[in-house]
Amino acid sequence: MISIRWEYWGIWLLVGFWAPGVFAFQFDERFEAEVREQLRETIPSTWETRRDSRAFALEVPAPRGQITDREGRPLAQTRVEYYLALQFPTSAALSDEQVLLYGRGALARASEVLGREIVADDERLLAHYLLRRWVPMNFSERLAGRERALIGELEGAGLRAMPRYLRHYPEESLACHIIGYVGRKAARSKRALISGEPIFPESEGRDGLEVAFDADLRGTSGVMDYIYDSTGTKLREERVRRPRPGHHVVTTLDLDMQRLAERTLSSYCRRGAFVVIDVNNGDILAMASRPTFDLNQFIPYVSTENYALLREDPDIPLFARAFRGLYPPASTFKIATALGILDAGEITPTTRLDGPASLKIGNRYFKNWNRHGEGKMDVAGAIMRSCNTWFYRAALDTGPHPLSDMAHRLGFGRTTGLPLAAVPTGYVPTDESSRDRAGHGLTHGYLANMSIGQGDVSASPLQVARMMAAVGNGGRIPPLRLVKQIQSGTEDKIVRVYPEGAAEPLGLEEGHLDAVVKGMVAVVHSRYGTGGRAAIYHGQMAGKTGTGQWGNPADKKYVAWFAGFVPVDEPRYAFAALYEGRPGEYLSGGKRAAPIVRTFFNSHYASEVAVRD
């Protein structure tokens, strides 16, 4: 069980609020006349129904539960904020002139105390008095820290500081694409007060975990009853039901690792992603996308102008690249290709194939990234050198099915299982899907492109990291987990648990996996490897570089990858780093993505050592 901290809640329950109501009784006029006539014979005095009396059942929205990291550290909270409101007299006897005099006086007083102009048009003042005078009329933005200190001076003469629950994201933009954000369920009504209205706008999830677990986070509203007589005098105020806070969502994220992942990304790229998962159980420890945005700008609602800026930003900050972005996995996919080739049995770990500078397939030459021939090498050497022509030749000798089959076994083209909306599966072509799409099976050219993670192959950074977890843990594809449990918002009891799932054995031969891992270690630690810039101080790393072209070829957009696991002798973390380049920017995985990994893990292991010491 995770201990959830509540220091930001402030006032626990706002039970003194107004809330909407209805007429408690309605009388049939004929029945009323008959009763009055009967009573007149027995009661000497007369009586009249009080048509201006009011009875309201007022709803008090509950505070949303928290979203936390795996240790209970808050990522999303609810806290109390204050707004300045105007409370009209509840009597119906005021003239329009008296209403405006009263309202303008209160606004002038507020402007004087706050040192800024507070305005409301006459039409709004009159409409609120006529239709909704039993509830305060909010007319300010949230009171800032300095202004909250002036609440005592503001209250009175029709002014009230009205508290309400608002979402707050203490880490601002951190994990923004995962947490998501909330929005107002409905704007405050300007019509006549009716039963069921909340006393302040309720929040509902709009993206990420906020919407995926909205039913758990929302809680149960409270109810207050109020009765006013015909003169507007309050006769009764009674709490019928106390608001019940929503449950807490405890994620698998490690706040320190998430911070470090986002800080590292921001140092190396404008657009990119970095994912770290537990090699053995698939827990997502960090999942960063860049650029980010401050979740607090959506509270209490995002302005049309600010939302337009986010939507029109060419860097697309609202886009969750780490798990919603689909890119060609490029040469990181050669790990899946190598395992598929070896599993088919035509090529063994000791088979040596030539890696020329180019290879003619059909009527086209497919080139290696190295302009010079690599010579003969085995699968480990081909991985170390990321030799395209070696993989072209091996794939053509093996055929399409073993490659497609192994890629699907490793999680490509399959759901990630995340409890988030709009998470794509990616795509790995097969002979069958190619016939459906193109009217023919996978040609040699298609197969060559697929073998190096290009062509129609697409995957997210999260999927690439999951493949590396399967390689690192000895050949088991782990189910991914983002949420550990749901806890009660009031009693700290566990409501629901999301246990670690059983990993799927890939059925790989040990010698095959050893050969692939040997090549991945050489990528980082051999003088001939392509990923030497990823080497860290705290143990050996196994990795794979990748550089791919994506989108419209005319745009010349490239991505750089570095993915793998660490440490080699006792794997703990699988990872994938993606650097998304600007149009026309020349990239390589070894130069752009590998340093992201090096910086992250050097810092992470240094902090672990510092904690132990």
PDB file of C-alpha atoms in Angstrom, residues 353-360 364-377 386-390 392-393:
ATOM      1  CA  LEU A 353      27.752 -13.636 -44.997  1.00  0.00           C
ATOM      2  CA  ASP A 354      29.278 -10.883 -47.099  1.00  0.00           C
ATOM      3  CA  GLY A 355      28.312  -7.278 -46.428  1.00  0.00           C
ATOM      4  CA  PRO A 356      29.079  -5.374 -49.626  1.00  0.00           C
ATOM      5  CA  ALA A 357      28.703  -1.635 -50.126  1.00  0.00           C
ATOM      6  CA  SER A 358      25.497  -2.284 -52.076  1.00  0.00           C
ATOM      7  CA  LEU A 359      23.307  -5.173 -53.159  1.00  0.00           C
ATOM      8  CA  LYS A 360      21.253  -5.347 -56.341  1.00  0.00           C
ATOM      9  CA  ARG A 364      17.563  -1.447 -57.931  1.00  0.00           C
ATOM     10  CA  TYR A 365      20.685  -1.200 -55.827  1.00  0.00           C
ATOM     11  CA  PHE A 366      20.156  -1.209 -52.052  1.00  0.00           C
ATOM     12  CA  LYS A 367      23.043   0.490 -50.299  1.00  0.00           C
ATOM     13  CA  ASN A 368      24.785   0.020 -46.981  1.00  0.00           C
ATOM     14  CA  TRP A 369      25.316   3.099 -44.787  1.00  0.00           C
ATOM     15  CA  ASN A 370      29.061   2.459 -45.150  1.00  0.00           C
ATOM     16  CA  ARG A 371      30.255   3.213 -48.667  1.00  0.00           C
ATOM     17  CA  HIS A 372      32.917   0.551 -48.357  1.00  0.00           C
ATOM     18  CA  GLY A 373      32.240  -3.151 -48.147  1.00  0.00           C
ATOM     19  CA  GLU A 374      32.252  -4.665 -44.657  1.00  0.00           C
ATOM     20  CA  GLY A 375      33.483  -8.093 -45.735  1.00  0.00           C
ATOM     21  CA  LYS A 376      32.225 -11.378 -44.326  1.00  0.00           C
ATOM     22  CA  MET A 377      30.788 -11.410 -40.822  1.00  0.00           C
ATOM     23  CA  SER A 386      24.677  -2.337 -38.342  1.00  0.00           C
ATOM     24  CA  CYS A 387      25.437  -3.641 -41.827  1.00  0.00           C
ATOM     25  CA  ASN A 388      22.364  -3.163 -44.016  1.00  0.00           C
ATOM     26  CA  THR A 389      23.504  -5.368 -46.883  1.00  0.00           C
ATOM     27  CA  TRP A 390      24.154  -8.307 -44.532  1.00  0.00           C
ATOM     28  CA  TYR A 392      19.202  -7.696 -46.871  1.00  0.00           C
ATOM     29  CA  ARG A 393      20.950 -10.880 -47.936  1.00  0.00           C
TER      30      ARG A 393
END
